[in-house]
Short mmCIF file of C-alpha atoms in Angstrom, two decimals:
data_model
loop_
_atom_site.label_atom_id
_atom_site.label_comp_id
_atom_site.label_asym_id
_atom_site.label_seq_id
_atom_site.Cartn_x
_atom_site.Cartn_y
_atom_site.Cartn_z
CA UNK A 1 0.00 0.00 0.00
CA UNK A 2 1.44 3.43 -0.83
CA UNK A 3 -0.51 6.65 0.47
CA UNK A 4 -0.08 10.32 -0.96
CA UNK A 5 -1.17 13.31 1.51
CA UNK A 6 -2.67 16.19 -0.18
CA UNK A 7 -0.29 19.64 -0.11
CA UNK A 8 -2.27 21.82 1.64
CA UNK A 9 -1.63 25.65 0.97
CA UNK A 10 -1.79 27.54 4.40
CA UNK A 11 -4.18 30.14 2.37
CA UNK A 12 -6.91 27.73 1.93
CA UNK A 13 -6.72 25.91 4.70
CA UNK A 14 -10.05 27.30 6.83
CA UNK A 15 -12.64 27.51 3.57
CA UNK A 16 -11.51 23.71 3.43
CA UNK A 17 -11.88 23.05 6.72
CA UNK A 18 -15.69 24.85 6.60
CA UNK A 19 -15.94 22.02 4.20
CA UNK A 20 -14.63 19.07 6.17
CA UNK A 21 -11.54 18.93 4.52
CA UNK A 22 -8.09 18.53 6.31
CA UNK A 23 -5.47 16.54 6.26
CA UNK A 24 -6.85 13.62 8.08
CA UNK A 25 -9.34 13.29 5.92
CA UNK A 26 -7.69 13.80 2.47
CA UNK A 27 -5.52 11.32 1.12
CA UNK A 28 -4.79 9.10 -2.29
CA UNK A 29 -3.88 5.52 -1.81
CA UNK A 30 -2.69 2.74 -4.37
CA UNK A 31 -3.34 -0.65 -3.08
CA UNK A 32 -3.72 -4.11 -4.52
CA UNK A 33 -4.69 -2.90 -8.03
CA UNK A 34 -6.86 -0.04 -6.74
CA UNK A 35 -7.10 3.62 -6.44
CA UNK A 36 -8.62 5.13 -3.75
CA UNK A 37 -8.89 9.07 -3.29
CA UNK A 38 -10.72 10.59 -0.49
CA UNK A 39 -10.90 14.45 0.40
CA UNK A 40 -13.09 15.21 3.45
CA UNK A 41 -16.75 13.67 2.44
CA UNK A 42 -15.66 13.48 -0.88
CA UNK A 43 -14.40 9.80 -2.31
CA UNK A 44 -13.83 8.20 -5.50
CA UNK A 45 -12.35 4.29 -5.85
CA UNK A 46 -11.75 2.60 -9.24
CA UNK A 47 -9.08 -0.03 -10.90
CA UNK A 48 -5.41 0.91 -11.91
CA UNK A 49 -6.60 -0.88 -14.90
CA UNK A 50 -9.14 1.70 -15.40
CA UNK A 51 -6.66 5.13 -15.29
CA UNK A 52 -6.15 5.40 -19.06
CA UNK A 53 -3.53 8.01 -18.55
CA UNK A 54 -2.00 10.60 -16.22
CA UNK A 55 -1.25 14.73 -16.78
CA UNK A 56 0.76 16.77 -14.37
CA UNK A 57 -1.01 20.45 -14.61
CA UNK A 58 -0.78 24.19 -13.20
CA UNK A 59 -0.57 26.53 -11.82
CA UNK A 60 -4.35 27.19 -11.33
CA UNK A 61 -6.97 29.77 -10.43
CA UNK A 62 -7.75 29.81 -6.92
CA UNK A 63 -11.69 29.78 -7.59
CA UNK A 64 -11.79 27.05 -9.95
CA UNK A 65 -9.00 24.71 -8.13
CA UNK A 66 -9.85 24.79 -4.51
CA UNK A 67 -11.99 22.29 -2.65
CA UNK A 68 -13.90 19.57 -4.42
CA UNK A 69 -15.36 20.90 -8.19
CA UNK A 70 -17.02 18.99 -10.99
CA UNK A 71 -16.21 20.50 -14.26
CA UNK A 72 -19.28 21.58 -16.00
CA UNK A 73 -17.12 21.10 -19.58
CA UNK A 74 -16.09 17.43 -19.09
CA UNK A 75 -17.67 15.98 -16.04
CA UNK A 76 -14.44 15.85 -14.08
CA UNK A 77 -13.73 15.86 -10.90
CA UNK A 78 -11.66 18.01 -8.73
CA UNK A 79 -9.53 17.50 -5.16
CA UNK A 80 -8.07 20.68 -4.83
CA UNK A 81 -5.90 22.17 -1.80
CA UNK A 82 -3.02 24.19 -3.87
CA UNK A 83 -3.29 26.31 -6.77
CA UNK A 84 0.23 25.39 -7.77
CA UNK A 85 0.48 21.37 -9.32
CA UNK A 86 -1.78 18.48 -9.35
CA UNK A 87 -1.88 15.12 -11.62
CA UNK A 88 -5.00 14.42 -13.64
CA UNK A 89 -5.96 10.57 -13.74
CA UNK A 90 -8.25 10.36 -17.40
CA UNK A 91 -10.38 6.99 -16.74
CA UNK A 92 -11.26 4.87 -19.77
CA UNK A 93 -14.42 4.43 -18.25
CA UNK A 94 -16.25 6.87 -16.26
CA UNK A 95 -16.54 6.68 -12.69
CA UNK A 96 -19.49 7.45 -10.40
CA UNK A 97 -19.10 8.39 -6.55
CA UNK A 98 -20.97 7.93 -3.70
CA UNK A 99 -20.78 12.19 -2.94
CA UNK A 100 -22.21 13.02 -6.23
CA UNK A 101 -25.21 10.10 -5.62
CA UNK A 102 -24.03 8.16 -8.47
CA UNK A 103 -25.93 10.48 -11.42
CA UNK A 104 -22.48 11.88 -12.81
CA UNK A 105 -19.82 9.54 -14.54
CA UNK A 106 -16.62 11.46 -14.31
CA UNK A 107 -13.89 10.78 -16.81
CA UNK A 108 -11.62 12.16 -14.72
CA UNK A 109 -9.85 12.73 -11.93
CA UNK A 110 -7.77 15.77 -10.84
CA UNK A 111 -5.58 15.68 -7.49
CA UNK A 112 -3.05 18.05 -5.88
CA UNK A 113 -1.20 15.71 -3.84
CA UNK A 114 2.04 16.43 -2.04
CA UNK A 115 4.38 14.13 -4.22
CA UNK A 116 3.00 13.81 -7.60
CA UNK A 117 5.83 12.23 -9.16
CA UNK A 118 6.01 9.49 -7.04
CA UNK A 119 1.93 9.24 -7.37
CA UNK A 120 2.61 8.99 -11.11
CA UNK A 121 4.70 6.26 -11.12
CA UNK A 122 3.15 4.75 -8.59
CA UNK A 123 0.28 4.46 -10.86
CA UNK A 124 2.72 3.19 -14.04
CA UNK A 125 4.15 0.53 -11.53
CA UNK A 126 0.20 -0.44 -10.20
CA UNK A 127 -0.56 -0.89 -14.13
CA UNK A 128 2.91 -2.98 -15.13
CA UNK A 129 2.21 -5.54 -12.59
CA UNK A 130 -1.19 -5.87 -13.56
CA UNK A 131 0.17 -6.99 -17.24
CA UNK A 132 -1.69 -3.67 -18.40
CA UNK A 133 0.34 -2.34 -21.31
CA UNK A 134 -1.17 1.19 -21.62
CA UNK A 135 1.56 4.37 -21.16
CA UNK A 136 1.32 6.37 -18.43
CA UNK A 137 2.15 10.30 -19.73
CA UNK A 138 3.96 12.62 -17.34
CA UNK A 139 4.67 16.13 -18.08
#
């Protein structure tokens, strides 16, 4: 098992505690084939097998980056605590969550974890020893 905190940025730190979201409670974890994210109430769990491909991005606007956000373009999902850097995870099949009642398949998700290289490839290394033979992209 291999778990990734969430970089907090000391700016943004109450309006995401209003919101239930701290450190505690805010984490990404890769274990036995799985993805699990979880920020505050917010969760979303799928298969390595199902991230098609990873993106480093940023910097980003405050109002669009912090705290939890569905993308009214593309239906993806957001686990913002920096403005700075965060990796996107594209899915090759959508993914529901129990937060958003299970009515919005997200093709994405974006997280602004504390290490994201090591995030990446620990995604690339989940995938290789599932036999999966789709790249992993980093920026």
């Amino acid at each position: 098992m291999k778990r990734f905190e969430f970089r907090f940025d000391p700016r943004y730190r109450r309006i995401l505690w209003l919101l239930g979201i701290t450190p505690s409670r805010s984490w990404v974890v890769i274990d036995r084939g799985w993805l699990d994210a979880r920020f505050g109430l917010w969760r979303l769990r799928t298969p390595l097998v199902n991230i098609e491909c990873t993106e480093v991005s940023g910097p980003y606007v405050a109002h669009r980056a912090i705290g939890p956000h569905v993308s009214m373009v593309d239906r993806g999902l957001s686990f913002g605590s920096n403005i700075e850097r965060g990796v996107c995870l594209r899915f090759h099949e959508p993914v529901t969550t129990p937060t958003t009642l299970s009515v919005i398949h997200h093709p994405g998700l974006t997280v602004t974890v504390d290490d994201i290289d090591a995030l990446v490839a620990a995604i690339g290394r989940g995938l290789d020893a599932a036999g999966d033979d789709r790249s992993v992209e980093r920026d």
